[in-house]
Coordinates of C-alpha atoms in Angstrom, one line a residue:
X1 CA 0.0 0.0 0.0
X2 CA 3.2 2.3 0.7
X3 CA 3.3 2.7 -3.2
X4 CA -0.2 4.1 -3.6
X5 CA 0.3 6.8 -0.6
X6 CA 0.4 10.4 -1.6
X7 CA 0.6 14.1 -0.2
X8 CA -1.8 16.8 -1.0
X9 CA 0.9 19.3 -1.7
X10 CA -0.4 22.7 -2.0
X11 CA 2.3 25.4 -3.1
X12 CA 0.7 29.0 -2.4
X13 CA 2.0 31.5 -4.1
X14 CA 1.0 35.4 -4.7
X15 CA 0.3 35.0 -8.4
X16 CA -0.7 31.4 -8.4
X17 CA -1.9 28.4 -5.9
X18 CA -0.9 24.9 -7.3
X19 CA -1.8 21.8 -6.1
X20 CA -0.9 18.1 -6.9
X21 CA -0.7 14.5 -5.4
X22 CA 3.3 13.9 -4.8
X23 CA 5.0 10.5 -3.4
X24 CA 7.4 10.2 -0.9
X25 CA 10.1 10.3 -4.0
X26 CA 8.6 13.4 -5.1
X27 CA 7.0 12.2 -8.1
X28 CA 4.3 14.9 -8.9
X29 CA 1.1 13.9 -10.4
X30 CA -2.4 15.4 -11.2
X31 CA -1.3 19.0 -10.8
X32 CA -3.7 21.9 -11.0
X33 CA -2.9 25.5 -11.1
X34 CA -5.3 28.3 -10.3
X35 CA -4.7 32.2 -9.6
X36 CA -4.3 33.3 -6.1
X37 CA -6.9 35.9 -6.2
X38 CA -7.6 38.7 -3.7
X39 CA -5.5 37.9 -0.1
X40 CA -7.7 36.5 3.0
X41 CA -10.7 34.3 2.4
X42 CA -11.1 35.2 -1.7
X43 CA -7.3 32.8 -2.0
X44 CA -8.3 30.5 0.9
X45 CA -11.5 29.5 -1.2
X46 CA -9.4 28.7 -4.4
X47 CA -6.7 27.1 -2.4
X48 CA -9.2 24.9 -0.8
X49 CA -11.1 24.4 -4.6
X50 CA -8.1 23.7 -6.6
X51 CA -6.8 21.2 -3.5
X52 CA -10.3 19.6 -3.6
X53 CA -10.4 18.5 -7.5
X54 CA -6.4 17.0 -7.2
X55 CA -8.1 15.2 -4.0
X56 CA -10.9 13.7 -5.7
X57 CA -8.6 12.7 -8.7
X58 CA -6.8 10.5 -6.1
X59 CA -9.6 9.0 -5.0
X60 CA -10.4 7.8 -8.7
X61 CA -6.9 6.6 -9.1
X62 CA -7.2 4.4 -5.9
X63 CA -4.2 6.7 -3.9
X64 CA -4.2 7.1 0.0
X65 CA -3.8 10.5 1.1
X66 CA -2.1 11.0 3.9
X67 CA -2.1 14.9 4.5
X68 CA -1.9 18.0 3.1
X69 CA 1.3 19.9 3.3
X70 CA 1.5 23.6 2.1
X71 CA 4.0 26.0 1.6
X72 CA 2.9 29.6 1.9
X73 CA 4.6 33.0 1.3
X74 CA 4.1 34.3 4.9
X75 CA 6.3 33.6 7.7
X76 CA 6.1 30.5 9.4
X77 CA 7.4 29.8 12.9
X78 CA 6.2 26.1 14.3
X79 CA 4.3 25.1 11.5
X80 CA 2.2 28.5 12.4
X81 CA 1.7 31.2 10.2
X82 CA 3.1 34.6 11.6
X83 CA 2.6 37.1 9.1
X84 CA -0.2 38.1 6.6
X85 CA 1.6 40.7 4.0
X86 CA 0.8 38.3 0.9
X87 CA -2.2 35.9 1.1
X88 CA -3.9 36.4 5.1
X89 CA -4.0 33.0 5.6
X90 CA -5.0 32.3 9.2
X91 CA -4.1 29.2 10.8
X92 CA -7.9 28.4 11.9
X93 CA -8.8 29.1 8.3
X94 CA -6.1 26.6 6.9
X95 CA -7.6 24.3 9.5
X96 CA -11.1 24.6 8.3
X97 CA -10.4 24.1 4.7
X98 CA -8.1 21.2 4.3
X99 CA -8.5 18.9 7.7
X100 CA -10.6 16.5 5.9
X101 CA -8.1 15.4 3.8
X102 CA -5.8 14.5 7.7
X103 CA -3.2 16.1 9.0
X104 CA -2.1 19.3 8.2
X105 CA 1.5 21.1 7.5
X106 CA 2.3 24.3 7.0
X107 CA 6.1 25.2 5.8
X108 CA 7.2 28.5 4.6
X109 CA 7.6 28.2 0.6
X110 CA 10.7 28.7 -0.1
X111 CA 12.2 26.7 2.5
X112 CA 10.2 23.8 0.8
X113 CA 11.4 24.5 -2.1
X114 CA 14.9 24.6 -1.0
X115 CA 14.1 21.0 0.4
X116 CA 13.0 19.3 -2.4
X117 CA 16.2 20.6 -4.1
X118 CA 18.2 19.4 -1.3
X119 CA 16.3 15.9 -1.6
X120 CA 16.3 15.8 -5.7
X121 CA 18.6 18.3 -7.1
X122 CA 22.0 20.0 -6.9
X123 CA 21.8 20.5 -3.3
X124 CA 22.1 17.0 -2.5
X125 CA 25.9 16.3 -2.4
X126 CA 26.7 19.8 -0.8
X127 CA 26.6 20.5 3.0
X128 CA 26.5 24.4 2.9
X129 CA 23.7 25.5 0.0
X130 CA 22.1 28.7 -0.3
X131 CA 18.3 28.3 -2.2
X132 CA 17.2 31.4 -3.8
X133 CA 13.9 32.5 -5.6
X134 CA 12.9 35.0 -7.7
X135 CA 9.6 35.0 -7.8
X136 CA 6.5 37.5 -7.2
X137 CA 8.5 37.4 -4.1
X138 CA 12.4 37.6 -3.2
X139 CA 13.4 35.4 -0.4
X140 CA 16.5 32.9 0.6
X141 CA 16.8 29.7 2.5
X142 CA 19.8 28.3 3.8
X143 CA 20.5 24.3 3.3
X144 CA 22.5 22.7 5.8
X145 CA 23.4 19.0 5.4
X146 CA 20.1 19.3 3.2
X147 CA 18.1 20.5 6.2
X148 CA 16.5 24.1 5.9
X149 CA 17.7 26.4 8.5
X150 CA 15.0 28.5 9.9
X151 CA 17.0 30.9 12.3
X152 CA 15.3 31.0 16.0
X153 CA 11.7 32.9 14.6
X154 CA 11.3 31.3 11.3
X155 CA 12.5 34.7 9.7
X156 CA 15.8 33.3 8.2
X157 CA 14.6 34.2 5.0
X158 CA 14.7 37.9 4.2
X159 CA 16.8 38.6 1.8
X160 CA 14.8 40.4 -0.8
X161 CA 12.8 42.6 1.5
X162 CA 15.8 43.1 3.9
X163 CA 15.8 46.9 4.1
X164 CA 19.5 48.2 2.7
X165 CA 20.5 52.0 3.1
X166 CA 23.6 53.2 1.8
X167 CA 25.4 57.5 2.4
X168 CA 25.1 59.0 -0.7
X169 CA 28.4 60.9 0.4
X170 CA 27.6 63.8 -2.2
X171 CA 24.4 64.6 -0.8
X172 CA 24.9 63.6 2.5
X173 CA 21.5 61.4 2.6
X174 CA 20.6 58.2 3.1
X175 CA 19.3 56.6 0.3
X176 CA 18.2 52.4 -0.6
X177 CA 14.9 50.0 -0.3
X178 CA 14.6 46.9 -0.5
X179 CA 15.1 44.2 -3.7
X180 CA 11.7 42.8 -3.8
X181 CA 10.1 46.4 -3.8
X182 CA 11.7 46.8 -7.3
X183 CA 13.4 43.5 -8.5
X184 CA 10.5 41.0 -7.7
X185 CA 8.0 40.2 -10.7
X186 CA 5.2 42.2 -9.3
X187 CA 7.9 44.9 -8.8
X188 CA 9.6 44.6 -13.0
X189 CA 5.7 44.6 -13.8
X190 CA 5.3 48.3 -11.9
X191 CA 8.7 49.5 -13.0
X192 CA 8.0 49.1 -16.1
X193 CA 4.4 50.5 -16.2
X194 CA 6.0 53.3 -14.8
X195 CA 8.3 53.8 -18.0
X196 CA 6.0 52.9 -20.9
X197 CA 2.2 53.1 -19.2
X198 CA 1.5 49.4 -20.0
X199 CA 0.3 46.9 -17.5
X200 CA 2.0 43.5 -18.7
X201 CA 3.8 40.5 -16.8
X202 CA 7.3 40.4 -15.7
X203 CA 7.9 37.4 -18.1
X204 CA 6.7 40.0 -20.6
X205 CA 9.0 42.3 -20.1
X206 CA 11.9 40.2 -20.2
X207 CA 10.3 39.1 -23.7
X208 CA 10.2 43.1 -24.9
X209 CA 13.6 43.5 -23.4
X210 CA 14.9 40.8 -25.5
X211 CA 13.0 41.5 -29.1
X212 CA 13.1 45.5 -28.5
X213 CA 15.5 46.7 -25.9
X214 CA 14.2 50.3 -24.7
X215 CA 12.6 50.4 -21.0
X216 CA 11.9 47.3 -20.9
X217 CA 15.9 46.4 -21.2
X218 CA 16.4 48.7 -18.9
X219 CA 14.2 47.3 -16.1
X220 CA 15.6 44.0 -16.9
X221 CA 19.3 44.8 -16.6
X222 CA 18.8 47.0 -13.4
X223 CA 17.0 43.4 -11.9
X224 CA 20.1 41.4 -13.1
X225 CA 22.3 43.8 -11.4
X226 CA 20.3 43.8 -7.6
X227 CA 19.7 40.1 -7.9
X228 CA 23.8 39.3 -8.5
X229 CA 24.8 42.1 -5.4
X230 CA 21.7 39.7 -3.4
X231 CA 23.8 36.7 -3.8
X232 CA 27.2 38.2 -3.7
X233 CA 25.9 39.3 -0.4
X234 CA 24.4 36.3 0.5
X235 CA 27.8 34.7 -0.6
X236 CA 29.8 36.8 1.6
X237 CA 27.2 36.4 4.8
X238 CA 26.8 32.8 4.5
X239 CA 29.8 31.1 2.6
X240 CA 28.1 28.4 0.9
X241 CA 29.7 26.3 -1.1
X242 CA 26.6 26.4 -4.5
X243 CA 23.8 28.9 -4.9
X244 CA 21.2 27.5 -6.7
X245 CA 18.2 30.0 -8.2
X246 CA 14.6 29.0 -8.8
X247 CA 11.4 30.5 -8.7
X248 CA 9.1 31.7 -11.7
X249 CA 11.7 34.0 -13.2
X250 CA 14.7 31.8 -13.1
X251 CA 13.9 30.0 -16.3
X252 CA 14.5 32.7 -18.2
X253 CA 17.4 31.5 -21.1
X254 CA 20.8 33.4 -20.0
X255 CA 19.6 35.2 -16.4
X256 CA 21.2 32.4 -14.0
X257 CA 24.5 33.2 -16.1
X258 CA 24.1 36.5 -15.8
X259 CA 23.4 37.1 -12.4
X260 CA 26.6 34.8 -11.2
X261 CA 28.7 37.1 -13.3
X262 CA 27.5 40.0 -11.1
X263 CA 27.8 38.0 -8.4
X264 CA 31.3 37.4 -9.5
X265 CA 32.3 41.0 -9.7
X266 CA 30.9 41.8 -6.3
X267 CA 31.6 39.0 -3.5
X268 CA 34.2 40.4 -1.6
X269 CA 36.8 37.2 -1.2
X270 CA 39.0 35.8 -3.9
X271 CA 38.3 32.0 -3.1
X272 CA 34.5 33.0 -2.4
X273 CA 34.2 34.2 -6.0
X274 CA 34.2 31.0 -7.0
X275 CA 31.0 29.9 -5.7
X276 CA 28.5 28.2 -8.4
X277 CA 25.6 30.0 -9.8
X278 CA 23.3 27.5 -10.7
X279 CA 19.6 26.3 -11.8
X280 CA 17.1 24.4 -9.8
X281 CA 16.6 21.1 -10.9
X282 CA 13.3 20.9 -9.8
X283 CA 12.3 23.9 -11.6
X284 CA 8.3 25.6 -11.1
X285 CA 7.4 22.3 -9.5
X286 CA 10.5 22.5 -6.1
X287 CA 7.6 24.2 -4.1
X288 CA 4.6 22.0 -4.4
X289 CA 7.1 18.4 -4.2
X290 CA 8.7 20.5 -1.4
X291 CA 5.1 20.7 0.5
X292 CA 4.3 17.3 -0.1
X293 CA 8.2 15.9 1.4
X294 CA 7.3 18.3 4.3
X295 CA 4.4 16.3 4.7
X296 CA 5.7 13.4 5.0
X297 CA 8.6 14.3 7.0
X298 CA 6.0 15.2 10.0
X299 CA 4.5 11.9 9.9
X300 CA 5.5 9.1 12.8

């Protein structure tokens, strides 16, 4: 029976909620996507739709289910949500719409993301990994001996909306913000609405930046540039010994190569510079096989 038991592994997102039936060897099957909708109980309905048609699916197929897992872009501290900046998911509301499928657990995303690389891709023969994603969000998770590290709250995370000021000496001001504000795919999408007055996707733009140049170029390159000083500094901070970049906008042709080439130029140590910039195996699906491994990892 071992063979036929799944996870419901729910990957919440801010643009998108997926959901799918993974096995304990990550194997992903009947996925369904849907978009996240308006935060609070607007995305808790879909979340609780989409997860209900991949449930009744297993059911036809004859699989056991023996939880839900679900990865969320909040703050998690316990398996207990502690923030609500993205989707206002409570943990009485999570309760209420996925108990009957058993026992319930709640990971922050990209630290199940980062496991199910740690589990099935490049992170595996490293002890010392850095996961990061670019995503409608920014964020980091640090692997060690393929376990992510949560730091004493939960918060160990926070690299993309870390707040960073610098002296501008010539002015005598303090100026900076924070990557995600501007380097996330919600923020390319703003930026470049800002330049051209159109409301289009980040993956858009990097398609105008690479057929037209123009704003759209420019919104691009400026990204590339934040995300490489990100991991130089992340680099510097934690010494890994591989960075690996996932999320939505990592599977853009050329941007991993480019951003380790920043990354290159700015980490401060000789030896350090050679740290590998690489891709996610698991690609768009490390966060719902990473919700369904933290699943099973809570079960006796």
């Amino acid at each position: 029976m071992a063979g036929r038991e799944v996870a419901l592994a729910v990957d919440v997102g801010g643009t998108k909620i997926a959901a799918a039936l993974v096995d304990r060897r990550g194997r992903v099957r009947s996925l369904r996507t849907v978009p996240t909708g308006a935060p609070g109980a607007e995305s808790l309905r879909r979340g609780a739709e989409v997860a209900g048609s991949v449930a009744a699916m297993a059911e036809q197929e004859g699989l056991k289910i023996l939880g839900t897992g679900i990865g969320m872009p909040e703050l998690v501290e316990d398996g207990g949500i502690t923030s609500d900046s993205v989707v206002a998911w409570t943990d009485a509301g999570v309760a209420e719409a996925f108990s009957a499928y058993g026992p319930i657990r709640v990971e922050a995303d990209i630290r199940a993301a980062a496991l199910a690389e740690a589990r099935l891709g490049g992170a595996a023969d490293e002890p010392v990994v850095v996961y990061v994603n670019l995503g409608t969000g920014i964020s980091h998770c640090l692997l060690i001996e393929g376990r992510p590290f949560e730091g004493r709250h939960g918060r160990a995370l926070m690299s993309g909306s870390t707040l960073m000021k610098v002296l501008d000496v010539e002015r005598n001001v303090l100026v900076g913000g924070c990557v995600e504000d501007v380097a996330s795919g919600r923020g390319i999408s703003e930026r470049y609405e800002r330049f051209s007055g159109q409301v289009v996707s980040a993956e858009q733009v990097f398609e105008r930046a690479a057929e037209r140049g123009g704003a759209a170029r420019l919104v691009v390159d400026q990204s590339i540039e934040l995300w490489g000083h990100m991991v130089a500094n992340l680099v510097d901070i934690l010494d890994p010994g591989l960075v690996i970049v996932g999320g939505g906008l990592a599977g853009v042709t050329g941007l991993i190569e480019r951003i380790g080439d920043v990354a290159r130029r700015s980490v401060w140590s000789d030896r350090a510079r050679e740290t590998p910039v690489t891709a996610g195996v698991c690609g768009p699906l490390a966060g719902v096989i990473g919700a369904g491994l933290i699943l099973f990892d809570s079960l006796p």
